[in-house]
Amino acid sequence: MASRPRGPPVQNPTPAPRPSPVILKGRTVTLEPLNASHADRLFPHASGPENAWIWDYMHHEPATTVDQLRSYLNDFANPSSGCCLWAALVRTKGQQENQDQDQDQYDVVGYLGYLNIVPKHRTIEIGNVLFTPAIQRTTAATEAVYLLLRHAFRDLGYRRVEWKCDNLNEASKRAARRFGFSFESVFRQHMIIKGCNRDTAWFAVLDCEWERLEKAFEGWLSPENFDDLGRQKRKLEEFRG
């Protein structure tokens, strides 16, 4: 009997390394391994009735106290959580660009990181993204995602980076497409979150697609792509076009 078809051989089938807590520096944002000490600076941006909506699609209820937020971050930082998260730091208003500035001159405006890490298959997910209004729709938000994509593909050698979100989360789906993730499917009744059903939309970027996407990110993030008021001249999608 003839053998049945199989996929093409993988050039490097050895397991990828697990991500470790390293600092990732960009031009507009620094990603620092997340820990409970970030709660004090993050809380003002993520708390209060006016910010409750940013927790709508998170697994946790809104943090109403610094201690509650500190508990969340402490759980994320625990190695048993299976994830690897970073705090997103941006310079406080009025500070000049200076890589040697003191940490206290940075705001913690959100967090994001890796989860569903499967070194054996070289697959990893960017998720648990909590971007407060202080970073939403900014260059720093795009650069934060770029830094994690670049780290996963270039430094760690993963073959596939995933992006998953509640199928009702239109903002997250738009962001995934803008970043260059391809929509793959919807997993129906995938989870129960805060007592409610979640159908999950799946997106992914493959290693064979990364070179083109990396050039697009770098072109968009270049200072030459922004005017004196910080407004983009060309959209990220145009650099991929």
PDB file of N, CA, C and O in Angstrom, residues 82-121:
ATOM      1  N   GLY A  82       2.519  29.816  33.120  1.00  0.00           N
ATOM      2  CA  GLY A  82       2.725  29.355  31.747  1.00  0.00           C
ATOM      3  C   GLY A  82       2.830  30.472  30.728  1.00  0.00           C
ATOM      4  O   GLY A  82       2.973  30.205  29.534  1.00  0.00           O
ATOM      5  N   CYS A  83       2.742  31.720  31.175  1.00  0.00           N
ATOM      6  CA  CYS A  83       2.848  32.840  30.242  1.00  0.00           C
ATOM      7  C   CYS A  83       4.096  33.660  30.560  1.00  0.00           C
ATOM      8  O   CYS A  83       4.756  33.459  31.577  1.00  0.00           O
ATOM      9  N   CYS A  84       4.413  34.575  29.678  1.00  0.00           N
ATOM     10  CA  CYS A  84       5.569  35.447  29.850  1.00  0.00           C
ATOM     11  C   CYS A  84       5.122  36.834  29.409  1.00  0.00           C
ATOM     12  O   CYS A  84       4.956  37.087  28.210  1.00  0.00           O
ATOM     13  N   LEU A  85       4.891  37.727  30.377  1.00  0.00           N
ATOM     14  CA  LEU A  85       4.299  39.027  30.084  1.00  0.00           C
ATOM     15  C   LEU A  85       5.281  40.169  30.336  1.00  0.00           C
ATOM     16  O   LEU A  85       6.193  40.050  31.159  1.00  0.00           O
ATOM     17  N   TRP A  86       5.038  41.254  29.617  1.00  0.00           N
ATOM     18  CA  TRP A  86       5.858  42.452  29.743  1.00  0.00           C
ATOM     19  C   TRP A  86       4.983  43.653  30.064  1.00  0.00           C
ATOM     20  O   TRP A  86       3.856  43.777  29.551  1.00  0.00           O
ATOM     21  N   ALA A  87       5.497  44.554  30.881  1.00  0.00           N
ATOM     22  CA  ALA A  87       4.877  45.860  31.090  1.00  0.00           C
ATOM     23  C   ALA A  87       5.317  46.775  29.962  1.00  0.00           C
ATOM     24  O   ALA A  87       6.482  46.758  29.541  1.00  0.00           O
ATOM     25  N   ALA A  88       4.375  47.590  29.459  1.00  0.00           N
ATOM     26  CA  ALA A  88       4.686  48.563  28.413  1.00  0.00           C
ATOM     27  C   ALA A  88       4.972  49.904  29.073  1.00  0.00           C
ATOM     28  O   ALA A  88       4.094  50.481  29.727  1.00  0.00           O
ATOM     29  N   LEU A  89       6.191  50.397  28.909  1.00  0.00           N
ATOM     30  CA  LEU A  89       6.632  51.639  29.525  1.00  0.00           C
ATOM     31  C   LEU A  89       6.838  52.705  28.453  1.00  0.00           C
ATOM     32  O   LEU A  89       7.506  52.454  27.440  1.00  0.00           O
ATOM     33  N   VAL A  90       6.267  53.872  28.675  1.00  0.00           N
ATOM     34  CA  VAL A  90       6.500  55.018  27.790  1.00  0.00           C
ATOM     35  C   VAL A  90       6.977  56.183  28.638  1.00  0.00           C
ATOM     36  O   VAL A  90       6.675  56.274  29.826  1.00  0.00           O
ATOM     37  N   ARG A  91       7.712  57.071  28.032  1.00  0.00           N
ATOM     38  CA  ARG A  91       8.246  58.213  28.767  1.00  0.00           C
ATOM     39  C   ARG A  91       7.116  59.120  29.235  1.00  0.00           C
ATOM     40  O   ARG A  91       6.159  59.359  28.503  1.00  0.00           O
ATOM     41  N   THR A  92       7.263  59.630  30.438  1.00  0.00           N
ATOM     42  CA  THR A  92       6.260  60.565  30.944  1.00  0.00           C
ATOM     43  C   THR A  92       6.296  61.834  30.115  1.00  0.00           C
ATOM     44  O   THR A  92       7.320  62.186  29.520  1.00  0.00           O
ATOM     45  N   LYS A  93       5.177  62.524  30.050  1.00  0.00           N
ATOM     46  CA  LYS A  93       5.087  63.729  29.230  1.00  0.00           C
ATOM     47  C   LYS A  93       6.126  64.754  29.679  1.00  0.00           C
ATOM     48  O   LYS A  93       6.339  64.976  30.857  1.00  0.00           O
ATOM     49  N   GLY A  94       6.757  65.350  28.697  1.00  0.00           N
ATOM     50  CA  GLY A  94       7.745  66.381  28.993  1.00  0.00           C
ATOM     51  C   GLY A  94       9.163  65.858  29.055  1.00  0.00           C
ATOM     52  O   GLY A  94      10.108  66.626  29.060  1.00  0.00           O
ATOM     53  N   GLN A  95       9.318  64.528  29.069  1.00  0.00           N
ATOM     54  CA  GLN A  95      10.667  63.976  29.113  1.00  0.00           C
ATOM     55  C   GLN A  95      11.218  63.834  27.703  1.00  0.00           C
ATOM     56  O   GLN A  95      10.515  63.434  26.782  1.00  0.00           O
ATOM     57  N   GLN A  96      12.484  64.139  27.535  1.00  0.00           N
ATOM     58  CA  GLN A  96      13.126  63.996  26.242  1.00  0.00           C
ATOM     59  C   GLN A  96      13.566  62.548  26.047  1.00  0.00           C
ATOM     60  O   GLN A  96      13.726  61.789  26.996  1.00  0.00           O
ATOM     61  N   GLU A  97      13.748  62.168  24.783  1.00  0.00           N
ATOM     62  CA  GLU A  97      14.227  60.816  24.491  1.00  0.00           C
ATOM     63  C   GLU A  97      15.654  60.695  25.008  1.00  0.00           C
ATOM     64  O   GLU A  97      16.561  61.391  24.566  1.00  0.00           O
ATOM     65  N   ASN A  98      15.822  59.804  25.974  1.00  0.00           N
ATOM     66  CA  ASN A  98      17.139  59.591  26.567  1.00  0.00           C
ATOM     67  C   ASN A  98      17.134  58.199  27.176  1.00  0.00           C
ATOM     68  O   ASN A  98      16.447  57.948  28.157  1.00  0.00           O
ATOM     69  N   GLN A  99      17.859  57.280  26.582  1.00  0.00           N
ATOM     70  CA  GLN A  99      17.833  55.892  27.032  1.00  0.00           C
ATOM     71  C   GLN A  99      18.364  55.739  28.451  1.00  0.00           C
ATOM     72  O   GLN A  99      18.151  54.712  29.087  1.00  0.00           O
ATOM     73  N   ASP A 100      19.069  56.778  28.968  1.00  0.00           N
ATOM     74  CA  ASP A 100      19.647  56.656  30.306  1.00  0.00           C
ATOM     75  C   ASP A 100      18.767  57.266  31.391  1.00  0.00           C
ATOM     76  O   ASP A 100      19.165  57.348  32.542  1.00  0.00           O
ATOM     77  N   GLN A 101      17.543  57.665  31.038  1.00  0.00           N
ATOM     78  CA  GLN A 101      16.693  58.284  32.043  1.00  0.00           C
ATOM     79  C   GLN A 101      16.281  57.270  33.107  1.00  0.00           C
ATOM     80  O   GLN A 101      16.207  56.078  32.883  1.00  0.00           O
ATOM     81  N   ASP A 102      15.974  57.809  34.278  1.00  0.00           N
ATOM     82  CA  ASP A 102      15.580  56.969  35.399  1.00  0.00           C
ATOM     83  C   ASP A 102      14.233  56.313  35.139  1.00  0.00           C
ATOM     84  O   ASP A 102      13.362  56.868  34.477  1.00  0.00           O
ATOM     85  N   GLN A 103      14.064  55.090  35.685  1.00  0.00           N
ATOM     86  CA  GLN A 103      12.818  54.353  35.474  1.00  0.00           C
ATOM     87  C   GLN A 103      11.600  55.127  35.968  1.00  0.00           C
ATOM     88  O   GLN A 103      10.511  54.995  35.420  1.00  0.00           O
ATOM     89  N   ASP A 104      11.753  55.933  37.012  1.00  0.00           N
ATOM     90  CA  ASP A 104      10.620  56.661  37.564  1.00  0.00           C
ATOM     91  C   ASP A 104      10.055  57.679  36.582  1.00  0.00           C
ATOM     92  O   ASP A 104       8.980  58.227  36.806  1.00  0.00           O
ATOM     93  N   GLN A 105      10.794  57.970  35.502  1.00  0.00           N
ATOM     94  CA  GLN A 105      10.324  58.922  34.517  1.00  0.00           C
ATOM     95  C   GLN A 105       9.550  58.239  33.393  1.00  0.00           C
ATOM     96  O   GLN A 105       9.317  58.835  32.345  1.00  0.00           O
ATOM     97  N   TYR A 106       9.151  57.015  33.629  1.00  0.00           N
ATOM     98  CA  TYR A 106       8.359  56.257  32.673  1.00  0.00           C
ATOM     99  C   TYR A 106       7.005  55.910  33.282  1.00  0.00           C
ATOM    100  O   TYR A 106       6.898  55.588  34.453  1.00  0.00           O
ATOM    101  N   ASP A 107       5.966  55.973  32.453  1.00  0.00           N
ATOM    102  CA  ASP A 107       4.635  55.510  32.835  1.00  0.00           C
ATOM    103  C   ASP A 107       4.471  54.063  32.412  1.00  0.00           C
ATOM    104  O   ASP A 107       4.941  53.660  31.334  1.00  0.00           O
ATOM    105  N   VAL A 108       3.784  53.287  33.230  1.00  0.00           N
ATOM    106  CA  VAL A 108       3.387  51.927  32.842  1.00  0.00           C
ATOM    107  C   VAL A 108       1.959  52.046  32.322  1.00  0.00           C
ATOM    108  O   VAL A 108       1.034  52.372  33.073  1.00  0.00           O
ATOM    109  N   VAL A 109       1.775  51.817  31.027  1.00  0.00           N
ATOM    110  CA  VAL A 109       0.489  52.113  30.385  1.00  0.00           C
ATOM    111  C   VAL A 109      -0.225  50.867  29.879  1.00  0.00           C
ATOM    112  O   VAL A 109      -1.261  50.964  29.216  1.00  0.00           O
ATOM    113  N   GLY A 110       0.302  49.703  30.215  1.00  0.00           N
ATOM    114  CA  GLY A 110      -0.364  48.466  29.803  1.00  0.00           C
ATOM    115  C   GLY A 110       0.564  47.277  29.947  1.00  0.00           C
ATOM    116  O   GLY A 110       1.685  47.405  30.459  1.00  0.00           O
ATOM    117  N   TYR A 111       0.079  46.145  29.493  1.00  0.00           N
ATOM    118  CA  TYR A 111       0.921  44.950  29.456  1.00  0.00           C
ATOM    119  C   TYR A 111       0.442  44.035  28.333  1.00  0.00           C
ATOM    120  O   TYR A 111      -0.686  44.140  27.839  1.00  0.00           O
ATOM    121  N   LEU A 112       1.333  43.137  27.946  1.00  0.00           N
ATOM    122  CA  LEU A 112       1.044  42.130  26.932  1.00  0.00           C
ATOM    123  C   LEU A 112       2.148  41.098  26.975  1.00  0.00           C
ATOM    124  O   LEU A 112       3.163  41.306  27.664  1.00  0.00           O
ATOM    125  N   GLY A 113       1.987  39.994  26.272  1.00  0.00           N
ATOM    126  CA  GLY A 113       3.049  39.003  26.303  1.00  0.00           C
ATOM    127  C   GLY A 113       2.716  37.740  25.550  1.00  0.00           C
ATOM    128  O   GLY A 113       1.850  37.724  24.665  1.00  0.00           O
ATOM    129  N   TYR A 114       3.431  36.693  25.912  1.00  0.00           N
ATOM    130  CA  TYR A 114       3.289  35.395  25.258  1.00  0.00           C
ATOM    131  C   TYR A 114       2.481  34.452  26.150  1.00  0.00           C
ATOM    132  O   TYR A 114       2.651  34.433  27.368  1.00  0.00           O
ATOM    133  N   LEU A 115       1.648  33.655  25.535  1.00  0.00           N
ATOM    134  CA  LEU A 115       0.966  32.560  26.202  1.00  0.00           C
ATOM    135  C   LEU A 115       0.766  31.433  25.203  1.00  0.00           C
ATOM    136  O   LEU A 115       1.148  31.558  24.032  1.00  0.00           O
ATOM    137  N   ASN A 116       0.218  30.317  25.663  1.00  0.00           N
ATOM    138  CA  ASN A 116       0.092  29.132  24.810  1.00  0.00           C
ATOM    139  C   ASN A 116       1.415  28.850  24.095  1.00  0.00           C
ATOM    140  O   ASN A 116       1.471  28.682  22.873  1.00  0.00           O
ATOM    141  N   ILE A 117       2.466  28.787  24.892  1.00  0.00           N
ATOM    142  CA  ILE A 117       3.830  28.593  24.379  1.00  0.00           C
ATOM    143  C   ILE A 117       4.087  27.095  24.205  1.00  0.00           C
ATOM    144  O   ILE A 117       4.030  26.332  25.169  1.00  0.00           O
ATOM    145  N   VAL A 118       4.357  26.676  22.965  1.00  0.00           N
ATOM    146  CA  VAL A 118       4.578  25.250  22.679  1.00  0.00           C
ATOM    147  C   VAL A 118       5.912  25.119  21.951  1.00  0.00           C
ATOM    148  O   VAL A 118       5.959  25.091  20.710  1.00  0.00           O
ATOM    149  N   PRO A 119       7.025  25.046  22.694  1.00  0.00           N
ATOM    150  CA  PRO A 119       8.338  24.969  22.046  1.00  0.00           C
ATOM    151  C   PRO A 119       8.477  23.780  21.098  1.00  0.00           C
ATOM    152  O   PRO A 119       9.152  23.900  20.063  1.00  0.00           O
ATOM    153  N   LYS A 120       7.856  22.659  21.431  1.00  0.00           N
ATOM    154  CA  LYS A 120       7.985  21.464  20.592  1.00  0.00           C
ATOM    155  C   LYS A 120       7.548  21.735  19.163  1.00  0.00           C
ATOM    156  O   LYS A 120       8.169  21.261  18.196  1.00  0.00           O
ATOM    157  N   HIS A 121       6.471  22.484  19.008  1.00  0.00           N
ATOM    158  CA  HIS A 121       5.941  22.770  17.679  1.00  0.00           C
ATOM    159  C   HIS A 121       6.323  24.166  17.186  1.00  0.00           C
ATOM    160  O   HIS A 121       5.901  24.581  16.111  1.00  0.00           O
TER     161      HIS A 121
END
